[in-house]
Amino acid sequence: MTIHEKRLQSRDIQPTAMRMRILLFMAETKSVISLSDLEEKFTHADRTTLYRTLKTFLEHGLVHQINDASGITKYALCSENCTCSYPDDVHVHFYCFSCEQTFCFPHLGIPNYDLPENFTPSNGNFVITGSCPSCSS
Amino acid sequence: MTIHEKRLQSRDIQPTAMRMRILLFMAETKSVISLSDLEEKFTHADRTTLYRTLKTFLEHGLVHQINDASGITKYALCSENCTCSYPDDVHVHFYCFSCEQTFCFPHLGIPNYDLPENFTPSNGNFVITGSCPSCSS
DNA sequence: CTGATCTTTGCAATTGAGTTGCATTACAAA
DNA sequence: TTTGTAATGCAACTCAATTGCAAAGATCAG
Ligand SMILES: [Mn+2]
Ligand SMILES: [Mn+2]
Ligand SMILES: [Zn+2]
Ligand SMILES: [Zn+2]
């Protein structure tokens, strides 16, 4: 059994061939991706399958979702020990308005905000927009 | 000349009747709104006009834009002295997954993050998702 | 192995937010 | 008033996201 197969099973996701390939792709690119990115990579697979795979991964806490200024939903693999809990597992992301890439900054956590009375947090989305190294020169 | 008329002119926005009405609505509701919210309020006006009004307001720094987990673009009036600069004028927002309302927390600023080399920030979008007071009971 | 059952995948169609082109109207300067 | 510019309205379009249903594949009891 491969490391990726174990990873899926540890999150109670049936390790189908399709899911294995998508997980492998996300693991080796190490970047934040969108559904369209998967479509470009897996031209043989159907858009719906890719969509539902991401949805399954999300629901089982294998990936986290990022809403950046592009309006397109992005996804990134969670770290091995991530439980997607707030605020500990929530971190900063960066969206480059020039190349439209999004980056994970897992080392940049978020403050434990003191919210107004009776606001109960469960998750967070923190995105800084600007210019990435490739586009800043 | 009304206070709202002055406010538009101070941001170099021609104070048309439509814009005045929209600004007034946003000021008195004091909440974060979407294009659809404007459509519901101003049933006589055209969707495009409302859309372009928000766009104009945004471009002239009268409102700021919020990307929450709903995937729908939200807008909120800037404070009087806001220049929409990062990180000083960027603050936390709260999205209630239950009633799908979004709230401004202007008193909750964001840290001045130390980004990786050559990442140049220009703006930020910080949204905490959870349950609001009305939906927490 | 066989048939029943559940899950996954593929295909087609739909929704809805966002956006654009162009004609018309309102406004403001000359 | 005339003329130019800006704002508005109407219609159409783009595209990400989503859903229903059928086909294919996996799982399990007998
Ligand atoms: Mn991340
Ligand atoms: Mn705000
Ligand atoms: Zn870039
Ligand atoms: Zn609520």
mmCIF file of C-alpha atoms (C1' of nucleotides) and ligand atoms in Angstrom:
data_model
loop_
_atom_site.group_PDB
_atom_site.id
_atom_site.type_symbol
_atom_site.label_atom_id
_atom_site.label_comp_id
_atom_site.label_asym_id
_atom_site.label_seq_id
_atom_site.Cartn_x
_atom_site.Cartn_y
_atom_site.Cartn_z
ATOM 1 C CA MET A 1 0.000 0.000 0.000
ATOM 2 C CA THR A 2 1.430 3.352 -1.017
ATOM 3 C CA ILE A 3 1.771 6.389 1.213
ATOM 4 C CA HIS A 4 -0.961 8.153 -0.731
ATOM 5 C CA GLU A 5 -3.337 5.222 -0.438
ATOM 6 C CA LYS A 6 -2.818 5.258 3.321
ATOM 7 C CA ARG A 7 -3.420 8.967 3.378
ATOM 8 C CA LEU A 8 -6.784 8.574 1.707
ATOM 9 C CA GLN A 9 -7.826 5.723 3.971
ATOM 10 C CA SER A 10 -6.782 7.612 7.074
ATOM 11 C CA ARG A 11 -9.358 10.225 6.074
ATOM 12 C CA ASP A 12 -11.988 7.606 5.256
ATOM 13 C CA ILE A 13 -11.819 8.185 1.530
ATOM 14 C CA GLN A 14 -12.101 5.150 -0.731
ATOM 15 C CA PRO A 15 -8.812 5.123 -2.682
ATOM 16 C CA THR A 16 -9.998 4.844 -6.266
ATOM 17 C CA ALA A 17 -7.591 5.171 -9.175
ATOM 18 C CA MET A 18 -8.875 8.638 -10.012
ATOM 19 C CA ARG A 19 -8.518 9.911 -6.461
ATOM 20 C CA MET A 20 -5.043 8.482 -6.186
ATOM 21 C CA ARG A 21 -3.944 10.289 -9.342
ATOM 22 C CA ILE A 22 -5.401 13.594 -8.168
ATOM 23 C CA LEU A 23 -3.841 13.296 -4.725
ATOM 24 C CA LEU A 24 -0.496 12.437 -6.318
ATOM 25 C CA PHE A 25 -0.748 15.464 -8.589
ATOM 26 C CA MET A 26 -1.534 17.796 -5.720
ATOM 27 C CA ALA A 27 1.251 16.343 -3.620
ATOM 28 C CA GLU A 28 3.926 16.690 -6.275
ATOM 29 C CA THR A 29 2.969 20.134 -7.531
ATOM 30 C CA LYS A 30 2.811 21.332 -3.918
ATOM 31 C CA SER A 31 0.766 24.316 -5.042
ATOM 32 C CA VAL A 32 -2.698 25.722 -4.694
ATOM 33 C CA ILE A 33 -4.911 24.513 -7.531
ATOM 34 C CA SER A 34 -8.338 25.110 -8.991
ATOM 35 C CA LEU A 35 -10.789 22.796 -10.680
ATOM 36 C CA SER A 36 -9.641 24.178 -14.038
ATOM 37 C CA ASP A 37 -6.081 23.191 -13.210
ATOM 38 C CA LEU A 38 -7.220 19.617 -12.732
ATOM 39 C CA GLU A 39 -9.108 19.751 -16.011
ATOM 40 C CA GLU A 40 -5.956 20.829 -17.816
ATOM 41 C CA LYS A 41 -3.956 18.032 -16.254
ATOM 42 C CA PHE A 42 -6.528 15.254 -16.558
ATOM 43 C CA THR A 43 -7.931 15.870 -20.010
ATOM 44 C CA HIS A 44 -9.316 12.347 -20.205
ATOM 45 C CA ALA A 45 -11.365 12.652 -17.018
ATOM 46 C CA ASP A 46 -14.703 14.336 -16.726
ATOM 47 C CA ARG A 47 -15.040 17.739 -15.146
ATOM 48 C CA THR A 48 -17.741 16.484 -12.784
ATOM 49 C CA THR A 49 -15.582 13.698 -11.437
ATOM 50 C CA LEU A 50 -12.762 16.121 -10.734
ATOM 51 C CA TYR A 51 -15.227 18.490 -9.101
ATOM 52 C CA ARG A 52 -16.657 15.797 -6.881
ATOM 53 C CA THR A 53 -13.236 14.501 -6.004
ATOM 54 C CA LEU A 54 -12.245 17.916 -4.689
ATOM 55 C CA LYS A 55 -15.525 18.099 -2.816
ATOM 56 C CA THR A 56 -14.926 14.705 -1.247
ATOM 57 C CA PHE A 57 -11.371 15.652 -0.304
ATOM 58 C CA LEU A 58 -12.679 18.848 1.269
ATOM 59 C CA GLU A 59 -15.434 17.168 3.242
ATOM 60 C CA HIS A 60 -12.987 14.651 4.628
ATOM 61 C CA GLY A 61 -10.434 17.276 5.607
ATOM 62 C CA LEU A 62 -7.773 16.222 3.140
ATOM 63 C CA VAL A 63 -7.648 19.626 1.481
ATOM 64 C CA HIS A 64 -8.556 23.122 2.553
ATOM 65 C CA GLN A 65 -10.414 25.643 0.453
ATOM 66 C CA ILE A 66 -9.185 29.143 -0.329
ATOM 67 C CA ASN A 67 -11.289 32.062 -1.513
ATOM 68 C CA ASP A 68 -8.999 34.595 -3.109
ATOM 69 C CA ALA A 69 -9.784 37.737 -5.050
ATOM 70 C CA SER A 70 -9.971 35.808 -8.322
ATOM 71 C CA GLY A 71 -13.429 34.540 -7.494
ATOM 72 C CA ILE A 72 -12.292 31.049 -8.436
ATOM 73 C CA THR A 73 -12.283 28.460 -5.676
ATOM 74 C CA LYS A 74 -8.823 27.127 -4.925
ATOM 75 C CA TYR A 75 -7.706 24.044 -3.023
ATOM 76 C CA ALA A 76 -4.525 22.966 -1.263
ATOM 77 C CA LEU A 77 -3.510 19.737 0.422
ATOM 78 C CA CYS A 78 -3.612 19.887 4.171
ATOM 79 C CA SER A 79 -0.484 19.065 6.086
ATOM 80 C CA GLU A 80 -0.222 15.511 7.367
ATOM 81 C CA ASN A 81 -1.280 16.362 10.910
ATOM 82 C CA CYS A 82 -3.887 19.001 9.996
ATOM 83 C CA THR A 83 -7.331 18.738 11.504
ATOM 84 C CA CYS A 84 -8.597 21.950 9.873
ATOM 85 C CA SER A 85 -9.351 23.395 13.275
ATOM 86 C CA TYR A 86 -9.703 27.101 13.991
ATOM 87 C CA PRO A 87 -7.498 28.954 14.630
ATOM 88 C CA ASP A 88 -4.543 26.569 14.907
ATOM 89 C CA ASP A 89 -4.667 25.044 11.439
ATOM 90 C CA VAL A 90 -5.686 28.215 9.629
ATOM 91 C CA HIS A 91 -2.858 30.043 7.887
ATOM 92 C CA VAL A 92 -2.213 32.895 5.519
ATOM 93 C CA HIS A 93 -2.403 32.616 1.733
ATOM 94 C CA PHE A 94 -1.118 34.922 -0.935
ATOM 95 C CA TYR A 95 -2.809 35.749 -4.223
ATOM 96 C CA CYS A 96 -0.766 37.323 -7.009
ATOM 97 C CA PHE A 97 -3.038 39.578 -9.040
ATOM 98 C CA SER A 98 -0.576 39.457 -11.911
ATOM 99 C CA CYS A 99 -0.060 35.727 -12.591
ATOM 100 C CA GLU A 100 -3.189 34.809 -10.652
ATOM 101 C CA GLN A 101 -1.375 32.120 -8.686
ATOM 102 C CA THR A 102 -2.165 31.457 -5.058
ATOM 103 C CA PHE A 103 0.385 30.393 -2.468
ATOM 104 C CA CYS A 104 0.172 28.671 0.915
ATOM 105 C CA PHE A 105 2.096 30.175 3.816
ATOM 106 C CA PRO A 106 1.692 27.415 6.416
ATOM 107 C CA HIS A 107 4.210 29.078 8.745
ATOM 108 C CA LEU A 108 2.094 32.231 8.968
ATOM 109 C CA GLY A 109 -0.695 31.548 11.414
ATOM 110 C CA ILE A 110 -3.507 33.833 12.389
ATOM 111 C CA PRO A 111 -4.167 35.669 15.668
ATOM 112 C CA ASN A 112 -6.643 34.202 18.099
ATOM 113 C CA TYR A 113 -9.065 37.087 17.639
ATOM 114 C CA ASP A 114 -11.338 38.168 20.435
ATOM 115 C CA LEU A 115 -14.614 38.298 18.540
ATOM 116 C CA PRO A 116 -17.687 40.295 19.612
ATOM 117 C CA GLU A 117 -20.113 38.574 21.962
ATOM 118 C CA ASN A 118 -21.798 35.414 20.598
ATOM 119 C CA PHE A 119 -19.890 35.183 17.355
ATOM 120 C CA THR A 120 -18.717 31.566 17.186
ATOM 121 C CA PRO A 121 -15.841 30.969 14.768
ATOM 122 C CA SER A 122 -15.289 27.646 13.072
ATOM 123 C CA ASN A 123 -12.994 28.446 10.181
ATOM 124 C CA GLY A 124 -11.043 31.216 8.523
ATOM 125 C CA ASN A 125 -9.913 32.470 5.145
ATOM 126 C CA PHE A 126 -6.931 34.806 5.158
ATOM 127 C CA VAL A 127 -5.604 35.987 1.847
ATOM 128 C CA ILE A 128 -3.088 38.708 1.176
ATOM 129 C CA THR A 129 -3.162 40.064 -2.363
ATOM 130 C CA GLY A 130 -0.178 41.508 -4.137
ATOM 131 C CA SER A 131 2.700 40.642 -6.399
ATOM 132 C CA CYS A 132 4.657 37.386 -6.179
ATOM 133 C CA PRO A 133 8.456 37.103 -6.628
ATOM 134 C CA SER A 134 8.160 36.145 -10.303
ATOM 135 C CA CYS A 135 5.953 39.141 -11.002
ATOM 136 C CA SER A 136 7.665 41.690 -8.727
ATOM 137 C CA SER A 137 10.810 42.091 -10.827
ATOM 138 C CA MET B 1 -25.400 69.855 -0.151
ATOM 139 C CA THR B 2 -25.947 66.731 1.944
ATOM 140 C CA ILE B 3 -23.313 64.817 3.844
ATOM 141 C CA HIS B 4 -23.599 61.948 1.363
ATOM 142 C CA GLU B 5 -23.218 64.240 -1.601
ATOM 143 C CA LYS B 6 -20.031 65.601 -0.069
ATOM 144 C CA ARG B 7 -18.826 62.107 0.583
ATOM 145 C CA LEU B 8 -19.168 61.161 -3.073
ATOM 146 C CA GLN B 9 -17.491 64.332 -4.263
ATOM 147 C CA SER B 10 -14.614 63.886 -1.843
ATOM 148 C CA ARG B 11 -13.893 60.611 -3.635
ATOM 149 C CA ASP B 12 -14.323 62.178 -7.075
ATOM 150 C CA ILE B 13 -17.578 60.410 -7.796
ATOM 151 C CA GLN B 14 -20.273 62.348 -9.647
ATOM 152 C CA PRO B 15 -23.223 62.400 -7.241
ATOM 153 C CA THR B 16 -26.061 61.166 -9.414
ATOM 154 C CA ALA B 17 -29.477 60.371 -7.982
ATOM 155 C CA MET B 18 -28.879 56.642 -8.302
ATOM 156 C CA ARG B 19 -25.513 56.781 -6.565
ATOM 157 C CA MET B 20 -26.916 58.921 -3.790
ATOM 158 C CA ARG B 21 -29.679 56.415 -3.145
ATOM 159 C CA ILE B 22 -27.271 53.501 -3.078
ATOM 160 C CA LEU B 23 -24.846 55.274 -0.781
ATOM 161 C CA LEU B 24 -27.709 56.211 1.521
ATOM 162 C CA PHE B 25 -28.908 52.613 1.597
ATOM 163 C CA MET B 26 -25.461 51.304 2.441
ATOM 164 C CA ALA B 27 -24.973 53.941 5.105
ATOM 165 C CA GLU B 28 -28.241 53.308 6.880
ATOM 166 C CA THR B 29 -28.159 49.510 6.728
ATOM 167 C CA LYS B 30 -24.580 49.639 8.002
ATOM 168 C CA SER B 31 -24.105 46.099 6.763
ATOM 169 C CA VAL B 32 -22.166 44.209 4.172
ATOM 170 C CA ILE B 33 -24.161 43.854 0.981
ATOM 171 C CA SER B 34 -24.052 42.064 -2.330
ATOM 172 C CA LEU B 35 -25.214 43.061 -5.788
ATOM 173 C CA SER B 36 -28.292 40.890 -5.254
ATOM 174 C CA ASP B 37 -29.132 42.834 -2.108
ATOM 175 C CA LEU B 38 -29.157 46.021 -4.155
ATOM 176 C CA GLU B 39 -31.354 44.361 -6.754
ATOM 177 C CA GLU B 40 -33.877 43.433 -4.074
ATOM 178 C CA LYS B 41 -33.915 46.950 -2.714
ATOM 179 C CA PHE B 42 -33.918 48.834 -5.998
ATOM 180 C CA THR B 43 -36.322 46.795 -8.075
ATOM 181 C CA HIS B 44 -36.846 49.660 -10.500
ATOM 182 C CA ALA B 45 -33.181 50.045 -11.323
ATOM 183 C CA ASP B 46 -31.261 47.912 -13.744
ATOM 184 C CA ARG B 47 -28.885 45.247 -12.534
ATOM 185 C CA THR B 48 -26.083 46.667 -14.668
ATOM 186 C CA THR B 49 -26.385 50.124 -13.195
ATOM 187 C CA LEU B 50 -26.186 48.738 -9.668
ATOM 188 C CA TYR B 51 -23.222 46.613 -10.691
ATOM 189 C CA ARG B 52 -21.388 49.543 -12.198
ATOM 190 C CA THR B 53 -22.197 51.749 -9.245
ATOM 191 C CA LEU B 54 -20.528 49.278 -6.895
ATOM 192 C CA LYS B 55 -17.592 49.072 -9.270
ATOM 193 C CA THR B 56 -17.261 52.832 -9.341
ATOM 194 C CA PHE B 57 -17.497 53.035 -5.561
ATOM 195 C CA LEU B 58 -14.806 50.366 -5.290
ATOM 196 C CA GLU B 59 -12.446 52.004 -7.744
ATOM 197 C CA HIS B 60 -12.742 55.306 -5.937
ATOM 198 C CA GLY B 61 -12.150 53.752 -2.516
ATOM 199 C CA LEU B 62 -15.603 54.469 -1.138
ATOM 200 C CA VAL B 63 -16.290 50.806 -0.430
ATOM 201 C CA HIS B 64 -14.125 47.765 0.160
ATOM 202 C CA GLN B 65 -14.699 44.340 -1.296
ATOM 203 C CA ILE B 66 -15.000 41.143 0.711
ATOM 204 C CA ASN B 67 -14.592 37.604 -0.575
ATOM 205 C CA ASP B 68 -16.262 35.273 1.865
ATOM 206 C CA ALA B 69 -16.985 31.560 1.684
ATOM 207 C CA SER B 70 -20.285 32.167 -0.097
ATOM 208 C CA GLY B 71 -18.479 32.846 -3.338
ATOM 209 C CA ILE B 72 -20.600 35.951 -3.773
ATOM 210 C CA THR B 73 -18.780 39.265 -3.840
ATOM 211 C CA LYS B 74 -19.724 41.509 -0.930
ATOM 212 C CA TYR B 75 -19.204 45.234 -0.382
ATOM 213 C CA ALA B 76 -19.083 47.500 2.644
ATOM 214 C CA LEU B 77 -18.737 51.242 3.023
ATOM 215 C CA CYS B 78 -15.287 52.366 4.041
ATOM 216 C CA SER B 79 -14.903 54.441 7.152
ATOM 217 C CA GLU B 80 -14.706 58.185 6.612
ATOM 218 C CA ASN B 81 -10.914 58.356 6.907
ATOM 219 C CA CYS B 82 -10.162 55.064 5.146
ATOM 220 C CA THR B 83 -7.607 55.019 2.358
ATOM 221 C CA CYS B 84 -7.843 51.269 1.798
ATOM 222 C CA SER B 85 -4.160 50.885 2.511
ATOM 223 C CA TYR B 86 -2.496 47.656 3.577
ATOM 224 C CA PRO B 87 -2.255 46.654 6.345
ATOM 225 C CA ASP B 88 -3.649 49.612 8.310
ATOM 226 C CA ASP B 89 -7.099 49.824 6.757
ATOM 227 C CA VAL B 90 -7.590 46.091 6.359
ATOM 228 C CA HIS B 91 -9.749 44.487 9.017
ATOM 229 C CA VAL B 92 -11.447 41.226 9.882
ATOM 230 C CA HIS B 93 -14.842 40.172 8.527
ATOM 231 C CA PHE B 94 -17.171 37.473 9.696
ATOM 232 C CA TYR B 95 -19.302 35.248 7.510
ATOM 233 C CA CYS B 96 -22.192 33.337 9.080
ATOM 234 C CA PHE B 97 -22.651 30.055 7.207
ATOM 235 C CA SER B 98 -26.166 29.787 8.562
ATOM 236 C CA CYS B 99 -27.848 33.078 7.601
ATOM 237 C CA GLU B 100 -25.148 33.861 5.031
ATOM 238 C CA GLN B 101 -24.702 37.387 6.352
ATOM 239 C CA THR B 102 -21.294 39.019 6.434
ATOM 240 C CA PHE B 103 -20.157 41.460 9.111
ATOM 241 C CA CYS B 104 -17.433 44.105 9.309
ATOM 242 C CA PHE B 105 -15.212 44.140 12.380
ATOM 243 C CA PRO B 106 -13.368 47.446 11.839
ATOM 244 C CA HIS B 107 -11.812 47.300 15.307
ATOM 245 C CA LEU B 108 -10.085 43.993 14.513
ATOM 246 C CA GLY B 109 -7.014 44.782 12.456
ATOM 247 C CA ILE B 110 -4.595 42.351 10.938
ATOM 248 C CA PRO B 111 -0.981 41.611 11.845
ATOM 249 C CA ASN B 112 1.778 43.173 9.823
ATOM 250 C CA TYR B 113 2.942 39.823 8.476
ATOM 251 C CA ASP B 114 6.534 39.213 7.596
ATOM 252 C CA LEU B 115 6.089 37.699 4.143
ATOM 253 C CA PRO B 116 8.642 35.514 2.356
ATOM 254 C CA GLU B 117 11.240 37.300 0.268
ATOM 255 C CA ASN B 118 9.926 39.346 -2.672
ATOM 256 C CA PHE B 119 6.248 38.923 -1.967
ATOM 257 C CA THR B 120 4.826 42.451 -2.166
ATOM 258 C CA PRO B 121 1.444 42.877 -0.471
ATOM 259 C CA SER B 122 -1.053 45.473 -1.562
ATOM 260 C CA ASN B 123 -4.316 44.341 -0.030
ATOM 261 C CA GLY B 124 -5.876 41.719 2.193
ATOM 262 C CA ASN B 125 -9.039 39.711 2.668
ATOM 263 C CA PHE B 126 -9.569 38.286 6.132
ATOM 264 C CA VAL B 127 -12.761 36.408 6.801
ATOM 265 C CA ILE B 128 -13.660 34.275 9.768
ATOM 266 C CA THR B 129 -16.492 31.838 9.149
ATOM 267 C CA GLY B 130 -18.852 30.620 11.811
ATOM 268 C CA SER B 131 -22.167 31.318 13.475
ATOM 269 C CA CYS B 132 -23.454 34.817 14.227
ATOM 270 C CA PRO B 133 -25.313 35.801 17.414
ATOM 271 C CA SER B 134 -28.735 35.375 15.785
ATOM 272 C CA CYS B 135 -27.832 31.892 14.589
ATOM 273 C CA SER B 136 -25.827 30.712 17.600
ATOM 274 C CA SER B 137 -28.784 30.357 19.975
ATOM 275 C "C1'" DC C 1 -19.588 -17.789 -9.749
ATOM 276 C "C1'" DT C 2 -24.044 -15.021 -9.650
ATOM 277 C "C1'" DG C 3 -27.050 -11.632 -8.570
ATOM 278 C "C1'" DA C 4 -28.229 -7.676 -5.646
ATOM 279 C "C1'" DT C 5 -26.592 -3.431 -3.925
ATOM 280 C "C1'" DC C 6 -23.899 0.521 -3.289
ATOM 281 C "C1'" DT C 7 -20.371 3.668 -5.009
ATOM 282 C "C1'" DT C 8 -18.042 6.025 -8.467
ATOM 283 C "C1'" DT C 9 -17.757 8.019 -12.891
ATOM 284 C "C1'" DG C 10 -19.469 10.145 -17.241
ATOM 285 C "C1'" DC C 11 -22.643 12.896 -19.884
ATOM 286 C "C1'" DA C 12 -25.826 16.493 -20.471
ATOM 287 C "C1'" DA C 13 -28.114 20.232 -18.957
ATOM 288 C "C1'" DT C 14 -28.975 24.058 -15.834
ATOM 289 C "C1'" DT C 15 -28.090 27.791 -12.586
ATOM 290 C "C1'" DG C 16 -26.537 32.182 -11.377
ATOM 291 C "C1'" DA C 17 -22.993 35.712 -10.597
ATOM 292 C "C1'" DG C 18 -20.455 38.535 -13.166
ATOM 293 C "C1'" DT C 19 -19.479 41.055 -17.301
ATOM 294 C "C1'" DT C 20 -19.686 43.429 -21.875
ATOM 295 C "C1'" DG C 21 -21.497 45.978 -26.198
ATOM 296 C "C1'" DC C 22 -24.339 49.106 -27.711
ATOM 297 C "C1'" DA C 23 -28.324 52.207 -27.849
ATOM 298 C "C1'" DT C 24 -30.631 55.704 -25.234
ATOM 299 C "C1'" DT C 25 -31.094 59.197 -21.936
ATOM 300 C "C1'" DA C 26 -29.457 62.706 -18.709
ATOM 301 C "C1'" DC C 27 -26.417 66.154 -17.719
ATOM 302 C "C1'" DA C 28 -23.054 69.920 -18.212
ATOM 303 C "C1'" DA C 29 -20.052 72.841 -20.690
ATOM 304 C "C1'" DA C 30 -19.616 75.968 -24.468
ATOM 305 C "C1'" DT D 1 -29.504 75.978 -27.918
ATOM 306 C "C1'" DT D 2 -26.075 73.110 -29.388
ATOM 307 C "C1'" DT D 3 -22.816 69.761 -28.555
ATOM 308 C "C1'" DG D 4 -20.072 66.558 -26.183
ATOM 309 C "C1'" DT D 5 -19.511 63.501 -22.221
ATOM 310 C "C1'" DA D 6 -21.151 60.601 -18.628
ATOM 311 C "C1'" DA D 7 -24.686 57.629 -16.808
ATOM 312 C "C1'" DT D 8 -28.225 54.390 -17.422
ATOM 313 C "C1'" DG D 9 -30.959 50.621 -19.532
ATOM 314 C "C1'" DC D 10 -31.453 46.564 -22.308
ATOM 315 C "C1'" DA D 11 -29.875 42.382 -24.156
ATOM 316 C "C1'" DA D 12 -26.752 39.055 -24.687
ATOM 317 C "C1'" DC D 13 -22.893 36.430 -23.260
ATOM 318 C "C1'" DT D 14 -19.157 34.080 -20.357
ATOM 319 C "C1'" DC D 15 -17.910 30.819 -17.250
ATOM 320 C "C1'" DA D 16 -17.515 28.556 -12.661
ATOM 321 C "C1'" DA D 17 -20.331 25.790 -10.098
ATOM 322 C "C1'" DT D 18 -23.813 22.459 -9.592
ATOM 323 C "C1'" DT D 19 -27.369 18.838 -10.365
ATOM 324 C "C1'" DG D 20 -30.045 14.671 -12.382
ATOM 325 C "C1'" DC D 21 -29.679 10.643 -14.292
ATOM 326 C "C1'" DA D 22 -27.623 6.799 -16.663
ATOM 327 C "C1'" DA D 23 -23.623 3.720 -17.171
ATOM 328 C "C1'" DA D 24 -19.811 1.410 -15.237
ATOM 329 C "C1'" DG D 25 -17.334 -0.482 -11.465
ATOM 330 C "C1'" DA D 26 -16.685 -2.354 -6.895
ATOM 331 C "C1'" DT D 27 -18.405 -5.017 -2.867
ATOM 332 C "C1'" DC D 28 -20.702 -8.584 -0.555
ATOM 333 C "C1'" DA D 29 -24.140 -12.302 0.529
ATOM 334 C "C1'" DG D 30 -25.596 -16.492 -0.903
HETATM 335 MN MN MN E 1 -2.904 26.635 2.766
HETATM 336 MN MN MN E 2 -15.172 45.840 6.399
HETATM 337 ZN ZN ZN E 3 2.700 36.337 -9.764
HETATM 338 ZN ZN ZN E 4 -26.199 34.143 11.097
#
